[in-house]
Tab-separated table of C-alpha atoms in Angstrom:
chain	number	residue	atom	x	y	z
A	27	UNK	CA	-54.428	-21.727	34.634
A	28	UNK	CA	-53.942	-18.526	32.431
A	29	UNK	CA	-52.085	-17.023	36.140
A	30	UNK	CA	-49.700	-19.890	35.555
A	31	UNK	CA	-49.224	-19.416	32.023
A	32	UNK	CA	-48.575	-15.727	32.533
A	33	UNK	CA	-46.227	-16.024	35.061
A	34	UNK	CA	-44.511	-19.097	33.553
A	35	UNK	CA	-43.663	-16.624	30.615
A	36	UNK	CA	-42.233	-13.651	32.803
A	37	UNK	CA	-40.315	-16.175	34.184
A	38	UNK	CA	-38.788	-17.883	30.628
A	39	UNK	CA	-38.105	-13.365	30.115
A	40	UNK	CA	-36.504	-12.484	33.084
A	41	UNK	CA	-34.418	-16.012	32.722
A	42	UNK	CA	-33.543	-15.386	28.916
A	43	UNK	CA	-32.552	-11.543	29.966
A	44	UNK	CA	-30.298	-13.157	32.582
A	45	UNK	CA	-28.573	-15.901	30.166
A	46	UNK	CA	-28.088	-12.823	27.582
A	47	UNK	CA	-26.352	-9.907	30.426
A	48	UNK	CA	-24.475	-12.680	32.112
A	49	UNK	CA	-20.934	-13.642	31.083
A	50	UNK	CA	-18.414	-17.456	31.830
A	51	UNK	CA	-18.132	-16.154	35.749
A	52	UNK	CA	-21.583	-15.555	36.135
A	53	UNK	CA	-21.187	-11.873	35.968
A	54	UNK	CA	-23.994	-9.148	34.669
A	55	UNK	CA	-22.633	-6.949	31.756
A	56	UNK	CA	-23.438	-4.657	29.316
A	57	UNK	CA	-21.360	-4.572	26.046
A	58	UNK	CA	-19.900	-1.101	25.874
A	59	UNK	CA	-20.917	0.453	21.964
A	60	UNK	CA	-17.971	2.326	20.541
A	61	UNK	CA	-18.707	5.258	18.423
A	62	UNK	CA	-17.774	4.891	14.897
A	63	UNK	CA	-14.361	6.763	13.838
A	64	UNK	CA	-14.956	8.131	10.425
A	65	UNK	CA	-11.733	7.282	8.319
A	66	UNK	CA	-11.586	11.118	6.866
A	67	UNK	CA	-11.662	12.235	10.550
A	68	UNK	CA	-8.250	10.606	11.089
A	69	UNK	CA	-4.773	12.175	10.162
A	70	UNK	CA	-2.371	10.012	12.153
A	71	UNK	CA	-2.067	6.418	13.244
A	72	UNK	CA	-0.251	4.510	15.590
A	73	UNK	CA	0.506	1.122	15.588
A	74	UNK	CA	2.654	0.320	19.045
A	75	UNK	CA	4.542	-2.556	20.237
A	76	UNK	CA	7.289	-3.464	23.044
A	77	UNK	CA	9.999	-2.518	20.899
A	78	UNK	CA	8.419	-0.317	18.218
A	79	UNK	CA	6.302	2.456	17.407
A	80	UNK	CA	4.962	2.540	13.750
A	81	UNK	CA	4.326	5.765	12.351
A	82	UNK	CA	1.706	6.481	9.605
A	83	UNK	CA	0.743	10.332	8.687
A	84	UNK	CA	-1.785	11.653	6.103
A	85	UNK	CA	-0.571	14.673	3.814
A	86	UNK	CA	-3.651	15.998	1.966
A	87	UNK	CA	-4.887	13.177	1.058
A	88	UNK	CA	-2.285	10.904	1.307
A	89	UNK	CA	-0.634	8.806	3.531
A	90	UNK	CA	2.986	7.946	4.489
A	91	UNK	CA	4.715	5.638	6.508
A	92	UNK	CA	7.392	5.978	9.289
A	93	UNK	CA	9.138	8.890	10.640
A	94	UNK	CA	11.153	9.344	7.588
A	95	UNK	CA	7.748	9.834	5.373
A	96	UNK	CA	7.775	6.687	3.000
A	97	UNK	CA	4.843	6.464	0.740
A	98	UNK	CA	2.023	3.520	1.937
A	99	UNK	CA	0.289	1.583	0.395
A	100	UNK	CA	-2.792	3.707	0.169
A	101	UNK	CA	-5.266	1.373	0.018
A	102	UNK	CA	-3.896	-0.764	2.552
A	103	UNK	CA	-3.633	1.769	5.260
A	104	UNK	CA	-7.124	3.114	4.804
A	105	UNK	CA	-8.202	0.079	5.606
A	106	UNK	CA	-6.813	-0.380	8.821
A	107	UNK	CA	-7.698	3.157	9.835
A	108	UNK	CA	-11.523	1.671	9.100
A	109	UNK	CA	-11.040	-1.600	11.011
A	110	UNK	CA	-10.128	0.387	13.808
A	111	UNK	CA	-12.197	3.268	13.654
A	112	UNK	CA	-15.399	0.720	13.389
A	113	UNK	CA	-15.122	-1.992	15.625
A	114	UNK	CA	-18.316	-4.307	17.368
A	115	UNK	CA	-17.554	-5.478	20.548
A	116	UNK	CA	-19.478	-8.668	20.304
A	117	UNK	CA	-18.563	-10.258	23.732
A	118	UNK	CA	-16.716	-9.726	27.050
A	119	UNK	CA	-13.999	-12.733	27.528
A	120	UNK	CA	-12.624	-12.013	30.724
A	121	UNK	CA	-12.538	-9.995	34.131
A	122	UNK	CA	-8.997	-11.484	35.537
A	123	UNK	CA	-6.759	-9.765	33.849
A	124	UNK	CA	-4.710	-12.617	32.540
A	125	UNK	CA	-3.652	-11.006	29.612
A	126	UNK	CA	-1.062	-12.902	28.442
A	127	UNK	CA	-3.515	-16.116	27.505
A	128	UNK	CA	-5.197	-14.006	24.642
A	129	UNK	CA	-1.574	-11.862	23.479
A	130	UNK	CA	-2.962	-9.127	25.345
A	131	UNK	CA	-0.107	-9.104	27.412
A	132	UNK	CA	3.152	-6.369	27.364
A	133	UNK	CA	5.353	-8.438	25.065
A	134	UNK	CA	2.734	-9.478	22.563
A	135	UNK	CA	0.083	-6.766	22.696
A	136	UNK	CA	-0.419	-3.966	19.938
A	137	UNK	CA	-2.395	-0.685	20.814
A	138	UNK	CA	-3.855	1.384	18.056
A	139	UNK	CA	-4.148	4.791	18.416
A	140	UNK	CA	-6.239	7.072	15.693
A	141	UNK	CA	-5.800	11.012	16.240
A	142	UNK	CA	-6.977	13.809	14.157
A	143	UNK	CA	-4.453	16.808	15.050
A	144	UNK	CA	-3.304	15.913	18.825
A	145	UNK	CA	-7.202	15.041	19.657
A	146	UNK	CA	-7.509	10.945	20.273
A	147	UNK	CA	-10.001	9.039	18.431
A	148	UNK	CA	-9.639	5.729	19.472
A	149	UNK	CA	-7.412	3.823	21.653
A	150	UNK	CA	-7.655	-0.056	21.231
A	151	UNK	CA	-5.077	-2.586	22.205
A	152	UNK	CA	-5.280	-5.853	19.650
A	153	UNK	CA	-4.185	-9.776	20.735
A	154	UNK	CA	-4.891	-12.731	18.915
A	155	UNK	CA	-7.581	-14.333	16.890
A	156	UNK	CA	-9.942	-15.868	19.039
A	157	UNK	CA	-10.411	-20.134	17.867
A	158	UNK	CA	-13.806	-19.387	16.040
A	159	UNK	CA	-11.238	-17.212	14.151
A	160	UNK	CA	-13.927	-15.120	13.445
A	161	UNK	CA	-13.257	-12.453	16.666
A	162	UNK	CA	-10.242	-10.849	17.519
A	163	UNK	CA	-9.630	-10.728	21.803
A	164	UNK	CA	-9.149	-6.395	22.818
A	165	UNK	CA	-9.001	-4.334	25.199
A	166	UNK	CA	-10.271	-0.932	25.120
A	167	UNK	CA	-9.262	2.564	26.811
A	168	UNK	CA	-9.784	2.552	30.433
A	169	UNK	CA	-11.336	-0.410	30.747
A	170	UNK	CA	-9.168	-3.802	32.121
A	171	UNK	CA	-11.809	-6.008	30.950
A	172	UNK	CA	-11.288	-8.401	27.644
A	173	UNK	CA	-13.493	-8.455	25.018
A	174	UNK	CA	-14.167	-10.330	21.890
A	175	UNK	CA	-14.469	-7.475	19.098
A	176	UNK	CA	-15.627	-8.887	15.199
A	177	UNK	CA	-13.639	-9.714	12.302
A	178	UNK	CA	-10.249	-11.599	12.179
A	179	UNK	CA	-8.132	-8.546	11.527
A	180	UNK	CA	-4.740	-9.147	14.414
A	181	UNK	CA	-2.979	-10.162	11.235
A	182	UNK	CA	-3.581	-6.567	9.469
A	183	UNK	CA	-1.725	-4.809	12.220
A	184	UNK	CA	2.033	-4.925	12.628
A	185	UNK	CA	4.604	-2.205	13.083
A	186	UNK	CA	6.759	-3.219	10.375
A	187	UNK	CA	7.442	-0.965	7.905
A	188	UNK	CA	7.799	-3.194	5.033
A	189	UNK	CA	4.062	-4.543	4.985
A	190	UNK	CA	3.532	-0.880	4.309
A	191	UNK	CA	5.867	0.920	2.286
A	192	UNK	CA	5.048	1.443	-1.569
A	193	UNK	CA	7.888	1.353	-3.832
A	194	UNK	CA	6.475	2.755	-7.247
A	195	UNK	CA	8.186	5.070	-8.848
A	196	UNK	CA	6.180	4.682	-11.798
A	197	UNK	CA	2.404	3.454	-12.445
A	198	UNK	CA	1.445	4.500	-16.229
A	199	UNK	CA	-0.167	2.989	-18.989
A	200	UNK	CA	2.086	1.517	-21.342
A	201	UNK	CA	0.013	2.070	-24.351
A	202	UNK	CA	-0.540	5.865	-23.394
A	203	UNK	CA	3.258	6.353	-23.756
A	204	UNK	CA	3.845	8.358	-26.964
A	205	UNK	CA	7.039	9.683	-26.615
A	206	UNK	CA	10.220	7.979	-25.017
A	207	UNK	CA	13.386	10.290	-24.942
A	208	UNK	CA	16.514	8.878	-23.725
A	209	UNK	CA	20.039	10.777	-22.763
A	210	UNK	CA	22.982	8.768	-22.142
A	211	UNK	CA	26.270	10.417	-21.943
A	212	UNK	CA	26.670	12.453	-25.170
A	213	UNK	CA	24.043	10.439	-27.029
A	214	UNK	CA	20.153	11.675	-27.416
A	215	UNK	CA	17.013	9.578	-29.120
A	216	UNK	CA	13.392	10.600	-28.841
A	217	UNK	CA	11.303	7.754	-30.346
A	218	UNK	CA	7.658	8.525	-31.517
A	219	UNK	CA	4.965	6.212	-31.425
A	220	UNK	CA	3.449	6.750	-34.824
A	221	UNK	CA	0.578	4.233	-36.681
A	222	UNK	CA	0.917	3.441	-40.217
A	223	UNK	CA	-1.557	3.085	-42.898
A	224	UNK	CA	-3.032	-0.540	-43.170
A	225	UNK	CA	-2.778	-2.274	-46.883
A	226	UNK	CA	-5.449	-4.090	-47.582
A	227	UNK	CA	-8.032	-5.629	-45.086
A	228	UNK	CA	-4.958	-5.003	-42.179
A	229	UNK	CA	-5.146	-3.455	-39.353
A	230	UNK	CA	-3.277	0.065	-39.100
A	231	UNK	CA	0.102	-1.243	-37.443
A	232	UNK	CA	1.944	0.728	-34.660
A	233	UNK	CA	5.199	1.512	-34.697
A	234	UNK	CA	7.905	3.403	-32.864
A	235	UNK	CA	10.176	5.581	-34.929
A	236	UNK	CA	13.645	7.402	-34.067
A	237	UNK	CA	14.054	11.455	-34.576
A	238	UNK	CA	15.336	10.269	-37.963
A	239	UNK	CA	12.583	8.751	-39.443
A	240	UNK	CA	14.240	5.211	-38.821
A	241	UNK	CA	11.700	2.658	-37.866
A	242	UNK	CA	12.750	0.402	-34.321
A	243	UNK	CA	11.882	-3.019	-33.244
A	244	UNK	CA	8.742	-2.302	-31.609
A	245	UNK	CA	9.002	-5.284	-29.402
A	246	UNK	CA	12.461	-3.943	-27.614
A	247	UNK	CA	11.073	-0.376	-26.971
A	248	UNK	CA	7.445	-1.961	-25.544
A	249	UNK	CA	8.941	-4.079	-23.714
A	250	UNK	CA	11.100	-0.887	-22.376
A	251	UNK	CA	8.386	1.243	-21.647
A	252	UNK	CA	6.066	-1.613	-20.169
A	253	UNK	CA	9.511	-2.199	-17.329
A	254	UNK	CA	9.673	1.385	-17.028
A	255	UNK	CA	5.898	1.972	-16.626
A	256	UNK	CA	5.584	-0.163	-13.816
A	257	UNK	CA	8.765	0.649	-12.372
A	258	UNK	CA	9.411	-0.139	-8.387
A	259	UNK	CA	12.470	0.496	-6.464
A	260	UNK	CA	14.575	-1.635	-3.769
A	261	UNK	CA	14.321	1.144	-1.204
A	262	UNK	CA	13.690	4.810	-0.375
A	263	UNK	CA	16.489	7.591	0.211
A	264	UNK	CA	16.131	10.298	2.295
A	265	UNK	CA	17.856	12.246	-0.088
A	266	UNK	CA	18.075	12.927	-3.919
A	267	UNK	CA	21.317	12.359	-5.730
A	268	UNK	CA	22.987	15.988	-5.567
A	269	UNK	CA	26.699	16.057	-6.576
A	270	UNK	CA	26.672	14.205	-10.013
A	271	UNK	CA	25.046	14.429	-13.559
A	272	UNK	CA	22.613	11.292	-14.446
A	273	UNK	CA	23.834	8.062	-16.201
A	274	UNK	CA	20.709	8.026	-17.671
A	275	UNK	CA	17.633	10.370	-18.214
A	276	UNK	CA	14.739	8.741	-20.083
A	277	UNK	CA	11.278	11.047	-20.214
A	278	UNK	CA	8.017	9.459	-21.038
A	279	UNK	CA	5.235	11.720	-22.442
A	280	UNK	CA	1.477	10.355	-21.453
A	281	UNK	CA	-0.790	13.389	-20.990
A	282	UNK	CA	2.325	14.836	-19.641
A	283	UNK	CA	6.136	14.315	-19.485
A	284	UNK	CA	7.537	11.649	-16.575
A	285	UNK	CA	11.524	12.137	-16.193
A	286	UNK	CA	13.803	9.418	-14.628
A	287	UNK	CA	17.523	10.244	-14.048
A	288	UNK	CA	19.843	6.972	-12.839
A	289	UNK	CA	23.071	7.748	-11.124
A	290	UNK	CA	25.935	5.751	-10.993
A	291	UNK	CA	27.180	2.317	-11.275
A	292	UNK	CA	23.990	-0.456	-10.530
A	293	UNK	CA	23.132	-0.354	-7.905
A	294	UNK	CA	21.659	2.566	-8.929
A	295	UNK	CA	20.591	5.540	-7.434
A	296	UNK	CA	17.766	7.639	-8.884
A	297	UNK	CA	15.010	10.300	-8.821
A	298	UNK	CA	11.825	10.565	-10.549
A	299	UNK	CA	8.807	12.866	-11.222
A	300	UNK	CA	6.227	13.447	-8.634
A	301	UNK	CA	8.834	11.796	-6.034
A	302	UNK	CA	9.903	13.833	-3.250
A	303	UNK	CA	12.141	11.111	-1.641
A	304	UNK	CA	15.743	9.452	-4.383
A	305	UNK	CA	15.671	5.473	-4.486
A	306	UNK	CA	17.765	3.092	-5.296
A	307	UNK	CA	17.084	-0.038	-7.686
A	308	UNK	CA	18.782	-3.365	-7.038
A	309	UNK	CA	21.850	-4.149	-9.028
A	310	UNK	CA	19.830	-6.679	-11.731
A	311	UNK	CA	17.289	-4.285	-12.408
A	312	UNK	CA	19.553	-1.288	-13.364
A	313	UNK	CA	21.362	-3.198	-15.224
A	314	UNK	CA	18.817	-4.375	-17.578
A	315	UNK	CA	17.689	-1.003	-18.439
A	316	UNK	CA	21.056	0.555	-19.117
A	317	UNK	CA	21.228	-3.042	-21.252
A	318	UNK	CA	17.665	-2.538	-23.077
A	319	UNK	CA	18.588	1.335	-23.637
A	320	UNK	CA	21.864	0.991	-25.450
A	321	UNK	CA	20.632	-1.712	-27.844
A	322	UNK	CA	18.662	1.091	-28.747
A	323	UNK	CA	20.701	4.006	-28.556
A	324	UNK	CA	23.876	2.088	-29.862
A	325	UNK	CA	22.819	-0.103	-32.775
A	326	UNK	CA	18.890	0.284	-33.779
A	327	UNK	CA	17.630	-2.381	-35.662
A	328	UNK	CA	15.743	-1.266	-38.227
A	329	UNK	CA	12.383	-3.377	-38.879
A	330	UNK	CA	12.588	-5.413	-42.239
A	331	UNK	CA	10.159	-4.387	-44.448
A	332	UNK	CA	9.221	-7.385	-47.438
A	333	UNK	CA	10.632	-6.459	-50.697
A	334	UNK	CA	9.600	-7.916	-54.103
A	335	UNK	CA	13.147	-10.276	-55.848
C-alpha cells in the first residue's frame, strides 16, 4: 500500500511538471528570463514602425525627442525605457508564426530597441494587448516564437512625436516671482513685489509696485506672471529668431533672472532662457500677453486706497 502511495505521488509530479513545461500544441518549453536593462544604462531608444522610426536621445541627463532634438516629456520617456528594459515573459502563445493575429505582423508591429553608445540592450518587438488585458503578445530577438510578456503597456509605445514632445518654456513658481521687467518698444517698467505693513489685526498685504513708487492692480500683474510662469508653446523651431529686435522682452527674477523676447506679429515667434531651440505661440495666446502687458505699461491703474470724507 505505501508502494502505491509513493508511486501514485511521483506520478501526480512528473504529471504536474508536464501540465506546467507544456504549451496549447502540446509542446515542452522553457520561458526564456530576460536580463533586466537598467534605465541609467540606456542613452538611446528606438521606437520603429512600417513607416516611421522614432528617435529619443539622452543628453546628460536628459532626454529629447526626434532627430531634430525636441525636449520629452521626461518622466514619460523614462518610463518606457523601464517597461522595456524589465519585461516578464509570463507565457509562450504561439509556434506558427501567424503574426498578424496578435499585431505582430509587418504593418502593425513596433520593435523597441534600447542602446547605450552603439552596444544593444534590448531588442523587443510589441503587438497588442492580449483579452485578459493584463499581457501584452512579443516577440523577442532571435527567437520566432510569441510570447505573452506582463503588463498592458502596447498603448505606451507609438512613434509619434506629439505623445512626446514637451512644450514648456516656462515652469516657475508664481509666488517666487519678485521682479517682472517688461520692454516694449521705447517703453520700460520693472514692477517689485513689495509687502506692506498690516493695520491692525490684518495680515501684511502684498503688493506689486512700478519703478516709481506707483502701486498696480495686483490681480492684472498675478494673473500675468501666473500665464507667463507656466508658459507652453504651439511648436518648436529649429532656429532662434536672428534678424529682428523683440516685440517684447519681459524678465522674471526667482532665485535668478528668466528672459522672454516675442518677435513679430502673433503668431509669435520667441526665445527663452535655458532654451536652446525658438518657438512659436499660437496667435490667441500672444495676443493676450501683448494685451495684459500694455494695460500695464500704457495706463496703470493705481490701487484705491480708502480715504476719510
Amino acid at each position: 500500500m505505501k508502494k502505491e502511495i509513493i508511486i501514485l505521488l511521483a506520478l501526480i509530479v512528473a504529471l504536474s511538471a508536464y501540465l506546467f513545461m507544456r504549451d496549447t500544441d502540446g509542446t515542452s518549453y522553457e520561458l526564456p528570463v530576460l536580463d533586466t536593462v537598467s534605465a541609467g544604462d540606456v542613452d538611446r531608444m528606438e521606437i520603429k514602425t512600417k513607416t516611421k522610426t522614432l528617435l529619443f536621445e539622452k543628453q546628460g541627463e536628459t532626454w529629447t525627442v526626434d532627430l531634430e532634438g525636441f525636449p520629452a516629456k521626461q518622466d514619460q520617456v523614462t518610463k518606457l525605457v523601464e517597461t522595456a528594459g524589465d519585461l516578464t515573459l509570463t507565457a509562450m502563445v504561439s509556434e506558427a508564426e501567424s503574426y498578424s493575429r496578435y499585431d505582430l505582423g509587418p504593418d502593425t508591429a513596433k520593435t523597441i530597441l534600447l542602446y547605450n553608445g552603439e552596444n544593444l540592450l534590448r531588442d523587443v518587438t510589441v503587438g497588442k494587448a492580449a483579452p485578459s488585458m493584463g499581457h501584452t503578445f512579443v516577440t523577442i530577438e532571435g527567437d520566432k516564437k510569441v510570447y505573452h510578456a506582463k503588463g498592458n503597456f502596447t498603448s505606451q509605445f507609438t512613434a509619434d512625436p506629439e505623445r512626446f514632445i514637451d512644450k514648456t518654456v516656462f515652469n516657475l513658481v508664481p509666488a517666487e516671482v519678485t521682479t517682472l521687467a517688461v520692454n516694449m518698444g521705447d517703453t520700460s517698467t520693472t514692477l517689485s513685489r513689495a509687502t506692506e505693513p498690516a493695520e491692525g489685526d490684518a495680515a501684511p498685504k502684498a503688493v506689486w509696485k512700478d519703478q516709481d513708487g506707483v502701486t498696480l492692480e495686483a490681480e492684472k500683474v498675478d494673473t500675468l506672471i501666473a500665464s507667463l510662469s507656466r508658459l507652453s508653446c504651439d511648436t518648436w523651431m529649429l532656429e532662434k529668431k536672428q534678424d529682428a529686435s523683440p516685440a517684447l522682452t519681459l524678465t522674471l527674477t526667482t532665485d535668478r533672472p528668466y528672459t522672454l523676447e516675442l518677435f513679430g506679429d502673433a503668431p509669435m515667434h520667441g526665445t527663452a532662457t535655458d532654451r536652446d531651440l525658438g518657438f512659436a505661440l499660437s496667435e490667441t495666446k500672444g495676443t493676450d500677453i501683448m494685451n495684459a502687458v500694455k494695460a500695464l505699461t500704457e495706463a496703470p491703474t493705481p490701487e484705491l486706497t480708502q480715504t476719510d470724507d
